[in-house]
Amino acid sequence: MKKLTIGLFITVLAGCASSDDVEQEKNVDDWFAIGEARAKNGFLLQTESRLVDRYPEEKITTEFYNGYVKGHEAGTKVYCSQNPYILGLSEEPYFGLCDQIDSNYSDEYQKGKKHKKE
């Protein structure tokens, strides 16, 4: 019984050690989540080459980039649904993400930001 317990313990330790060495490659869902999170924080869409520069350790395929773009589109809808005036009042930075969706978004953001300073 003692040998069985020790054998199981060694097997579990060996399994844990080997799983730490293997780094998981990101998949399409991971890139969707990255794009969505960036857009929800107001960041503009990055080009594929910019993503390659930003994540040099990752292999970014066209499929992965397309996942990132779809995620960014989803996050943009969420981000741009907030009131730009309130966003300006909160003094959160605005990078122009919503200007193509609503041409007045930046103006309303600036009004809120200006009102906060007064």
PDB file of C-alpha atoms in Angstrom:
ATOM      1  CA  MET A   1       0.000   0.000   0.000  1.00  0.00           C
ATOM      2  CA  LYS A   2       2.863   2.356   0.855  1.00  0.00           C
ATOM      3  CA  LYS A   3       4.501   1.728  -2.556  1.00  0.00           C
ATOM      4  CA  LEU A   4       1.185   2.411  -4.309  1.00  0.00           C
ATOM      5  CA  THR A   5       0.764   5.717  -2.468  1.00  0.00           C
ATOM      6  CA  ILE A   6       4.313   6.799  -3.269  1.00  0.00           C
ATOM      7  CA  GLY A   7       3.857   5.755  -6.915  1.00  0.00           C
ATOM      8  CA  LEU A   8       0.665   7.792  -7.240  1.00  0.00           C
ATOM      9  CA  PHE A   9       2.313  10.775  -5.574  1.00  0.00           C
ATOM     10  CA  ILE A  10       5.263  10.658  -7.997  1.00  0.00           C
ATOM     11  CA  THR A  11       2.918  10.291 -10.972  1.00  0.00           C
ATOM     12  CA  VAL A  12       0.892  13.334  -9.887  1.00  0.00           C
ATOM     13  CA  LEU A  13       4.050  15.408  -9.382  1.00  0.00           C
ATOM     14  CA  ALA A  14       5.408  14.389 -12.776  1.00  0.00           C
ATOM     15  CA  GLY A  15       2.107  15.334 -14.429  1.00  0.00           C
ATOM     16  CA  CYS A  16       2.116  18.751 -12.762  1.00  0.00           C
ATOM     17  CA  ALA A  17       5.706  19.438 -13.753  1.00  0.00           C
ATOM     18  CA  SER A  18       5.151  18.570 -17.395  1.00  0.00           C
ATOM     19  CA  SER A  19       1.962  20.620 -17.707  1.00  0.00           C
ATOM     20  CA  ASP A  20       3.796  23.770 -16.535  1.00  0.00           C
ATOM     21  CA  ASP A  21       6.300  23.435 -19.372  1.00  0.00           C
ATOM     22  CA  VAL A  22       3.653  23.365 -22.095  1.00  0.00           C
ATOM     23  CA  GLU A  23       2.400  26.838 -22.971  1.00  0.00           C
ATOM     24  CA  GLN A  24      -1.059  26.957 -24.484  1.00  0.00           C
ATOM     25  CA  GLU A  25      -1.331  28.671 -27.848  1.00  0.00           C
ATOM     26  CA  LYS A  26      -4.179  31.148 -28.040  1.00  0.00           C
ATOM     27  CA  ASN A  27      -7.194  30.215 -30.133  1.00  0.00           C
ATOM     28  CA  VAL A  28      -9.843  32.225 -31.990  1.00  0.00           C
ATOM     29  CA  ASP A  29     -11.941  32.634 -28.836  1.00  0.00           C
ATOM     30  CA  ASP A  30      -8.926  34.039 -26.985  1.00  0.00           C
ATOM     31  CA  TRP A  31      -8.338  36.596 -29.744  1.00  0.00           C
ATOM     32  CA  PHE A  32     -12.043  37.483 -29.759  1.00  0.00           C
ATOM     33  CA  ALA A  33     -11.777  38.162 -26.008  1.00  0.00           C
ATOM     34  CA  ILE A  34      -8.657  40.296 -26.498  1.00  0.00           C
ATOM     35  CA  GLY A  35     -10.365  42.406 -29.168  1.00  0.00           C
ATOM     36  CA  GLU A  36     -13.533  42.734 -27.132  1.00  0.00           C
ATOM     37  CA  ALA A  37     -11.674  43.772 -23.976  1.00  0.00           C
ATOM     38  CA  ARG A  38      -9.597  46.371 -25.824  1.00  0.00           C
ATOM     39  CA  ALA A  39     -12.710  47.914 -27.398  1.00  0.00           C
ATOM     40  CA  LYS A  40     -14.595  47.926 -24.083  1.00  0.00           C
ATOM     41  CA  ASN A  41     -11.707  50.019 -22.767  1.00  0.00           C
ATOM     42  CA  GLY A  42     -12.029  52.439 -25.696  1.00  0.00           C
ATOM     43  CA  PHE A  43      -8.962  51.359 -27.657  1.00  0.00           C
ATOM     44  CA  LEU A  44      -8.993  51.566 -31.440  1.00  0.00           C
ATOM     45  CA  LEU A  45      -8.727  48.514 -33.670  1.00  0.00           C
ATOM     46  CA  GLN A  46      -5.136  47.499 -34.264  1.00  0.00           C
ATOM     47  CA  THR A  47      -3.809  46.264 -37.582  1.00  0.00           C
ATOM     48  CA  GLU A  48      -2.602  42.704 -37.887  1.00  0.00           C
ATOM     49  CA  SER A  49       1.009  43.862 -38.124  1.00  0.00           C
ATOM     50  CA  ARG A  50       0.572  45.978 -34.969  1.00  0.00           C
ATOM     51  CA  LEU A  51      -0.774  42.956 -33.094  1.00  0.00           C
ATOM     52  CA  VAL A  52       2.219  40.912 -34.261  1.00  0.00           C
ATOM     53  CA  ASP A  53       4.497  43.648 -32.869  1.00  0.00           C
ATOM     54  CA  ARG A  54       2.512  43.798 -29.630  1.00  0.00           C
ATOM     55  CA  TYR A  55       2.451  40.005 -29.104  1.00  0.00           C
ATOM     56  CA  PRO A  56       5.747  38.799 -30.600  1.00  0.00           C
ATOM     57  CA  GLU A  57       5.561  35.443 -28.797  1.00  0.00           C
ATOM     58  CA  GLU A  58       2.198  34.611 -30.377  1.00  0.00           C
ATOM     59  CA  LYS A  59       1.494  33.151 -33.790  1.00  0.00           C
ATOM     60  CA  ILE A  60      -1.267  35.367 -35.168  1.00  0.00           C
ATOM     61  CA  THR A  61      -2.967  33.799 -38.138  1.00  0.00           C
ATOM     62  CA  THR A  62      -5.555  35.468 -40.361  1.00  0.00           C
ATOM     63  CA  GLU A  63      -8.205  33.400 -38.569  1.00  0.00           C
ATOM     64  CA  PHE A  64      -6.991  34.687 -35.196  1.00  0.00           C
ATOM     65  CA  TYR A  65      -6.923  38.279 -36.445  1.00  0.00           C
ATOM     66  CA  ASN A  66     -10.468  37.916 -37.767  1.00  0.00           C
ATOM     67  CA  GLY A  67     -11.493  36.695 -34.301  1.00  0.00           C
ATOM     68  CA  TYR A  68      -9.829  39.758 -32.788  1.00  0.00           C
ATOM     69  CA  VAL A  69     -11.719  42.035 -35.231  1.00  0.00           C
ATOM     70  CA  LYS A  70     -15.075  40.409 -34.421  1.00  0.00           C
ATOM     71  CA  GLY A  71     -14.381  40.748 -30.711  1.00  0.00           C
ATOM     72  CA  HIS A  72     -13.422  44.376 -31.195  1.00  0.00           C
ATOM     73  CA  GLU A  73     -16.679  45.026 -33.047  1.00  0.00           C
ATOM     74  CA  ALA A  74     -18.663  43.479 -30.177  1.00  0.00           C
ATOM     75  CA  GLY A  75     -16.757  45.497 -27.582  1.00  0.00           C
ATOM     76  CA  THR A  76     -17.178  48.685 -29.592  1.00  0.00           C
ATOM     77  CA  LYS A  77     -20.967  48.326 -29.454  1.00  0.00           C
ATOM     78  CA  VAL A  78     -20.786  48.074 -25.683  1.00  0.00           C
ATOM     79  CA  TYR A  79     -18.338  50.958 -25.272  1.00  0.00           C
ATOM     80  CA  CYS A  80     -20.177  53.301 -27.623  1.00  0.00           C
ATOM     81  CA  SER A  81     -23.514  52.641 -25.945  1.00  0.00           C
ATOM     82  CA  GLN A  82     -22.406  54.637 -22.904  1.00  0.00           C
ATOM     83  CA  ASN A  83     -23.252  58.301 -22.588  1.00  0.00           C
ATOM     84  CA  PRO A  84     -20.288  60.320 -23.942  1.00  0.00           C
ATOM     85  CA  TYR A  85     -21.075  63.280 -21.676  1.00  0.00           C
ATOM     86  CA  ILE A  86     -20.853  61.049 -18.600  1.00  0.00           C
ATOM     87  CA  LEU A  87     -17.650  59.506 -19.959  1.00  0.00           C
ATOM     88  CA  GLY A  88     -16.182  63.024 -20.194  1.00  0.00           C
ATOM     89  CA  LEU A  89     -17.326  63.849 -16.658  1.00  0.00           C
ATOM     90  CA  SER A  90     -15.536  60.755 -15.405  1.00  0.00           C
ATOM     91  CA  GLU A  91     -12.356  62.019 -17.106  1.00  0.00           C
ATOM     92  CA  GLU A  92     -11.760  58.665 -18.742  1.00  0.00           C
ATOM     93  CA  PRO A  93      -9.555  59.021 -21.826  1.00  0.00           C
ATOM     94  CA  TYR A  94     -11.315  58.892 -25.171  1.00  0.00           C
ATOM     95  CA  PHE A  95      -9.437  57.731 -28.263  1.00  0.00           C
ATOM     96  CA  GLY A  96     -12.086  58.396 -30.912  1.00  0.00           C
ATOM     97  CA  LEU A  97     -13.498  54.874 -31.080  1.00  0.00           C
ATOM     98  CA  CYS A  98     -17.120  55.962 -31.509  1.00  0.00           C
ATOM     99  CA  ASP A  99     -16.667  58.851 -33.935  1.00  0.00           C
ATOM    100  CA  GLN A 100     -17.612  56.770 -36.986  1.00  0.00           C
ATOM    101  CA  ILE A 101     -20.734  55.488 -35.244  1.00  0.00           C
ATOM    102  CA  ASP A 102     -21.857  58.872 -33.886  1.00  0.00           C
ATOM    103  CA  SER A 103     -20.283  62.044 -35.298  1.00  0.00           C
ATOM    104  CA  ASN A 104     -21.312  63.966 -32.148  1.00  0.00           C
ATOM    105  CA  TYR A 105     -19.767  61.494 -29.692  1.00  0.00           C
ATOM    106  CA  SER A 106     -16.462  63.341 -29.355  1.00  0.00           C
ATOM    107  CA  ASP A 107     -18.207  66.725 -28.987  1.00  0.00           C
ATOM    108  CA  GLU A 108     -20.430  65.394 -26.199  1.00  0.00           C
ATOM    109  CA  TYR A 109     -17.421  63.803 -24.513  1.00  0.00           C
ATOM    110  CA  GLN A 110     -15.587  67.155 -24.617  1.00  0.00           C
ATOM    111  CA  LYS A 111     -18.635  68.931 -23.153  1.00  0.00           C
ATOM    112  CA  GLY A 112     -18.631  66.520 -20.224  1.00  0.00           C
ATOM    113  CA  LYS A 113     -14.897  66.841 -19.754  1.00  0.00           C
ATOM    114  CA  LYS A 114     -15.104  70.653 -19.893  1.00  0.00           C
ATOM    115  CA  HIS A 115     -18.023  70.737 -17.453  1.00  0.00           C
ATOM    116  CA  LYS A 116     -15.986  68.711 -14.960  1.00  0.00           C
ATOM    117  CA  LYS A 117     -13.221  71.357 -15.042  1.00  0.00           C
ATOM    118  CA  GLU A 118     -15.591  74.273 -14.392  1.00  0.00           C
TER     119      GLU A 118
END
